CSV table of C-alpha atoms and ligand atoms in Angstrom, one decimal:
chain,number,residue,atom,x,y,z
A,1,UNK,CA,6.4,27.3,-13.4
A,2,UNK,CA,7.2,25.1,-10.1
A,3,UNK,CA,5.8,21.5,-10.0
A,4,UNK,CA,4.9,20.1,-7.2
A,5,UNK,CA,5.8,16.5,-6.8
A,6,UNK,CA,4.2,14.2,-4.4
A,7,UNK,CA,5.5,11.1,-2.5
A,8,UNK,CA,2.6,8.8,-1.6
A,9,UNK,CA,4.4,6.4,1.2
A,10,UNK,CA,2.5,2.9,2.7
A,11,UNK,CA,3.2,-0.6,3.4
A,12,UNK,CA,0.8,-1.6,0.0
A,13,UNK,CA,0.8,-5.1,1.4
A,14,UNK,CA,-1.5,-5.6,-0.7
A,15,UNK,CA,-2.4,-2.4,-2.7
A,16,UNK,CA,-6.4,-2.0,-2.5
A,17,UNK,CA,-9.0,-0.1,-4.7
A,18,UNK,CA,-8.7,2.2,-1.8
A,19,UNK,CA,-5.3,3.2,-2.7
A,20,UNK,CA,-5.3,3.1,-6.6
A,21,UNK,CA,-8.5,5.4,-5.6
A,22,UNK,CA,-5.8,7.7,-4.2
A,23,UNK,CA,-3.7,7.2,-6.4
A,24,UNK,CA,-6.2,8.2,-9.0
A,25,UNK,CA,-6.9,11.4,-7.0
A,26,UNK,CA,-3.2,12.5,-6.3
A,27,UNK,CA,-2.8,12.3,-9.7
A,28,UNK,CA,-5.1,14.7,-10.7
A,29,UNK,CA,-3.8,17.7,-8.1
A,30,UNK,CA,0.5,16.9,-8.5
A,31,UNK,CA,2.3,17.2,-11.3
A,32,UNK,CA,4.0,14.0,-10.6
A,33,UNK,CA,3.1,11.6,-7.9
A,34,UNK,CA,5.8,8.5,-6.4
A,35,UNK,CA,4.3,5.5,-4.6
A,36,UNK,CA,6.6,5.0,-2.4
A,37,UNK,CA,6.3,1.2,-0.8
A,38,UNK,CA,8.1,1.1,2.9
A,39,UNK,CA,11.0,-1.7,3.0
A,40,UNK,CA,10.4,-2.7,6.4
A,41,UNK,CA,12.6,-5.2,7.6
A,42,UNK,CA,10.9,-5.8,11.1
A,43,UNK,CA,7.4,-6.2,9.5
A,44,UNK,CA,6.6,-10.0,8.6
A,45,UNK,CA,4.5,-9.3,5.1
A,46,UNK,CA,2.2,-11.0,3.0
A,47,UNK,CA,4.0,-9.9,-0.2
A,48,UNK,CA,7.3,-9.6,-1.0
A,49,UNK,CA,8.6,-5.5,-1.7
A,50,UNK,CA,9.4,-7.0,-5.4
A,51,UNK,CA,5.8,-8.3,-5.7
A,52,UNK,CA,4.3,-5.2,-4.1
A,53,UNK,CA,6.4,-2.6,-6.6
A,54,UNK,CA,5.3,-5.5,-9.7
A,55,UNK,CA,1.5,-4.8,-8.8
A,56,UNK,CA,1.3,-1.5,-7.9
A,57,UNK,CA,3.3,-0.9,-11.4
A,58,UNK,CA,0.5,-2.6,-13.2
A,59,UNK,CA,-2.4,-1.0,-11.2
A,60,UNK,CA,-0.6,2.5,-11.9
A,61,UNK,CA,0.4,1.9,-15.5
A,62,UNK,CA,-1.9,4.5,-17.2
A,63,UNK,CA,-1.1,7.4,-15.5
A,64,UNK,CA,1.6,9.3,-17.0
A,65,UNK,CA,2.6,11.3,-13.8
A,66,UNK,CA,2.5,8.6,-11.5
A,67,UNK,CA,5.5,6.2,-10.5
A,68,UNK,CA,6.5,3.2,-8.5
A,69,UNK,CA,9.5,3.1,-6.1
A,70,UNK,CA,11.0,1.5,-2.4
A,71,UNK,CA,12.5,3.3,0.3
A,72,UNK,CA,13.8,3.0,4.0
A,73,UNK,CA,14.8,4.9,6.6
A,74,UNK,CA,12.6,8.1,7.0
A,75,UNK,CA,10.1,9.3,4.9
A,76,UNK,CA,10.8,12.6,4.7
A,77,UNK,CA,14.9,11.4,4.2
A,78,UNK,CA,13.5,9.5,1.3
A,79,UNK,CA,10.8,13.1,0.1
A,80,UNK,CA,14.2,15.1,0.2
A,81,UNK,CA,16.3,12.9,-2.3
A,82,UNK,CA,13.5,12.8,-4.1
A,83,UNK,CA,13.4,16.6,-4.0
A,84,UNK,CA,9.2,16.2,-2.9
A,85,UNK,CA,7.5,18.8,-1.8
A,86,UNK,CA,4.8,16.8,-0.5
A,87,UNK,CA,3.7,13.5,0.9
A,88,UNK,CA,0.2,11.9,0.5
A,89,UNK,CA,-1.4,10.2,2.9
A,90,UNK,CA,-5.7,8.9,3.2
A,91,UNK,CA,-7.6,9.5,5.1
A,92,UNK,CA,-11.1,7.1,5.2
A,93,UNK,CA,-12.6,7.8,8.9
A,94,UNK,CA,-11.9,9.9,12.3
A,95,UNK,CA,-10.2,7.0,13.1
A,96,UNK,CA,-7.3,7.2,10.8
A,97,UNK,CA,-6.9,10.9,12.1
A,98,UNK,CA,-4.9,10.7,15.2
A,99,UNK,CA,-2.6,8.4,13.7
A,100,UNK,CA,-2.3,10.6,10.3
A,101,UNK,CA,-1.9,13.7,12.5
A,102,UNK,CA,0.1,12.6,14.7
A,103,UNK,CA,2.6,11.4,11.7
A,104,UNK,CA,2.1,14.7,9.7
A,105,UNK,CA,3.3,16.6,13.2
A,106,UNK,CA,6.3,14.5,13.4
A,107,UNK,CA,6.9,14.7,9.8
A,108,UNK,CA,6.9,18.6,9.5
A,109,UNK,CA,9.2,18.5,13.0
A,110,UNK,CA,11.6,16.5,11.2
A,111,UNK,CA,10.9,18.6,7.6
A,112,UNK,CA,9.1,21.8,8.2
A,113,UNK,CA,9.3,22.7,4.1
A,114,UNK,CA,7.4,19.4,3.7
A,115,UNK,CA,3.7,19.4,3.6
A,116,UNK,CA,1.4,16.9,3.9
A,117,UNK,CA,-1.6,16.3,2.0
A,118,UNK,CA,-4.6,14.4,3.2
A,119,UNK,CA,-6.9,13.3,0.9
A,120,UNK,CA,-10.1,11.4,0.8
A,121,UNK,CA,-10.9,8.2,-1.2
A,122,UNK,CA,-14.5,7.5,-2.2
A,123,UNK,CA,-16.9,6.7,0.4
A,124,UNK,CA,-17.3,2.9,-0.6
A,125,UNK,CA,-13.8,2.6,0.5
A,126,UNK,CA,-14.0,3.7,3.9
A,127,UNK,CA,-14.0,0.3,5.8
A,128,UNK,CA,-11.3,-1.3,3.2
A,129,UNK,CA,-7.6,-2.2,4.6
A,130,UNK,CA,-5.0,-4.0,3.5
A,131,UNK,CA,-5.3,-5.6,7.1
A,132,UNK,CA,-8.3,-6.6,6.4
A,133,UNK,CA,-8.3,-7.8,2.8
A,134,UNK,CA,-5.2,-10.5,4.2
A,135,UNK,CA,-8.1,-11.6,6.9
A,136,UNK,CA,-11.0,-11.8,4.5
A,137,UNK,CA,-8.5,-13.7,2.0
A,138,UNK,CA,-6.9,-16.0,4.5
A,139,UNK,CA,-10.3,-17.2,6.3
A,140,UNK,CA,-11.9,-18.2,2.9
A,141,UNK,CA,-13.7,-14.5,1.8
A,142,UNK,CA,-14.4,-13.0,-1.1
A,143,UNK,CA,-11.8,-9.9,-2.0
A,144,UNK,CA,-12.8,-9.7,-5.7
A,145,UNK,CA,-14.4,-6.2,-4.7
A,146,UNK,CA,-11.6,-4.9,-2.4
A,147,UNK,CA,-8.8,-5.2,-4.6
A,148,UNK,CA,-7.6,-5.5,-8.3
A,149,UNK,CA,-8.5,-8.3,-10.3
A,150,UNK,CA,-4.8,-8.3,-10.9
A,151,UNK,CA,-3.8,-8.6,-6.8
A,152,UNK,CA,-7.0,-11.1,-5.9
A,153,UNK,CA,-5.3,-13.1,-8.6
A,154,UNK,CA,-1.5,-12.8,-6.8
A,155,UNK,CA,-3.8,-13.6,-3.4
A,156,UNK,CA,-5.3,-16.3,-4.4
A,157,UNK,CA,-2.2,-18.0,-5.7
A,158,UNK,CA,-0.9,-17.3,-2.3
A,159,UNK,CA,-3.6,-18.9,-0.3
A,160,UNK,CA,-3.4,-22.0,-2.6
A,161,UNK,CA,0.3,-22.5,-1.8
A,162,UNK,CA,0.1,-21.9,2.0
A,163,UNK,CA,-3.3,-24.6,1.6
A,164,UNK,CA,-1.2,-27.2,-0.4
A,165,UNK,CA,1.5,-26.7,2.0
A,166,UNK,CA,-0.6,-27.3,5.1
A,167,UNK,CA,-1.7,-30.7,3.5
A,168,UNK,CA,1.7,-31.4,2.8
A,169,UNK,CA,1.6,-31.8,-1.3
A,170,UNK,CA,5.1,-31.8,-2.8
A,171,UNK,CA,3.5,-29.6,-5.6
A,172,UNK,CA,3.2,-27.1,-3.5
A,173,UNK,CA,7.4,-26.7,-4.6
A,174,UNK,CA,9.1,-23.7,-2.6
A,175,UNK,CA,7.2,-21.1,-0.2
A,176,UNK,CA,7.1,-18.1,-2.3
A,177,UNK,CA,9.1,-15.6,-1.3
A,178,UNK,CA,7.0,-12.9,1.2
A,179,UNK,CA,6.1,-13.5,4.6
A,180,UNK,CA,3.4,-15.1,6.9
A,181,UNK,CA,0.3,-17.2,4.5
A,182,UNK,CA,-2.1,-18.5,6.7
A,183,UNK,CA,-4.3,-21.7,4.4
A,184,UNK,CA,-7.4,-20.6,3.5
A,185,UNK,CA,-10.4,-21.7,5.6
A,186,UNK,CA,-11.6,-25.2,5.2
A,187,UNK,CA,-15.2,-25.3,3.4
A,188,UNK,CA,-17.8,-27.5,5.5
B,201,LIG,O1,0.6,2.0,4.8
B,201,LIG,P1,1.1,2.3,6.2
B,201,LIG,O2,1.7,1.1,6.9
B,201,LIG,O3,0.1,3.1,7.0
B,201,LIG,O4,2.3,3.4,6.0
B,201,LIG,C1,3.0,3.9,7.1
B,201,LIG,C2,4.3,4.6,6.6
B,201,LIG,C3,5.1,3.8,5.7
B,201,LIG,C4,3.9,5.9,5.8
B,201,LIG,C5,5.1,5.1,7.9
B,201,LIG,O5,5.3,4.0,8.7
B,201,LIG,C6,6.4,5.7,7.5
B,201,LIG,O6,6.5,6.8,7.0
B,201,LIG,N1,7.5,4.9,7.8
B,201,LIG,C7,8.9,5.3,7.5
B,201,LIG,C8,9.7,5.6,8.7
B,201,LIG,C9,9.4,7.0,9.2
B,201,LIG,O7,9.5,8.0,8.5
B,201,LIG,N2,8.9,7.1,10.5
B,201,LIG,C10,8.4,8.3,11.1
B,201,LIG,C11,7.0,8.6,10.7
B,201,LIG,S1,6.4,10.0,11.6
């Protein structure tokens, strides 16, 4: 019997509830499902590739069928070694549809065997980003909801070093590898 094996590709920076809901849910329809986390050289993350892969491991530990890996170049490059016959992508609102479309087009131009699979998350997920979970975190927010216990955690720790650095404490020891950490908001 064929099995049909996914590759769920993103930035993950960070992973959210929406995506482990995803995840959750791709799980159920493949026989084996990838997250595949983008090494993006030009992008200036939050969290390192390493730290991304180390989270989304845990998140994804108790489904059997699902694994963690990195890529670059082109997706569907990456979906052919990988010998995929499908990518995953969500989709939460119109919004996201142009852009998804517009990737699936190009995708299917580049690698008209491979199909692409939009999927829904729940409805309480529809306004969550990783965008936006970096801006709630970095201006002081609560993300305790949005995200993992497990990745507000790795946050958090985040936000306290780029605050300690700001004031200058020599605790504060080396930036952690990663990218841009704006200091959390100052309480008044
Ligand atoms: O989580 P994101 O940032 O929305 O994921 C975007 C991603 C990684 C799926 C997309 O940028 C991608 O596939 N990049 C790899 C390069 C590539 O294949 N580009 C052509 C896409 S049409």
């Amino acid at each position: 019997m064929k099995r049909i094996k996914a590759i769920y590709p993103g930035s993950f920076d960070p992973p959210t509830n929406g995506h482990l809901d995803l995840i959750e849910r791709g799980s159920k329809i493949f026989d084996e499902l990838v997250v595949a986390i983008l090494r993006n050289p030009e992008k200036d993350p939050l969290f390192s590739v390493a730290d991304r892969r180390k989270m989304l491991e845990a998140m994804t530990a108790d489904f059997d069928n699902v694994s963690v890996d990195t890529f670059d170049g082109l997706t569907v490059d990456y979906a052919l070694r990988m010998e995929a016959q499908a990518l995953l992508r969500g989709i939460r609102a119109i919004s996201d549809y142009e852009y998804e479309l517009q990737m699936a087009l190009m995708n299917r131009k580049l690698r008209p065997t491979l199909e692409t699979v939009f999927m829904m998350p729940a409805e309480k997920y529809s306004y969550l980003s990783s965008r936006l979970v970096r801006e709630v975190a970095q201006l002081g927010g609560s993300i305790d909801c949005l995200v993992p216990e497990l990745v507000a955690q790795k946050v958090r720790e985040k936000m306290d070093v780029a605050h300690k650095f700001e004031k200058g404490e020599p605790s504060a020891g080396k930036m952690p590898s990663g990218g841009t950490i704006r200091p959390r908001k100052k309480k008044a």
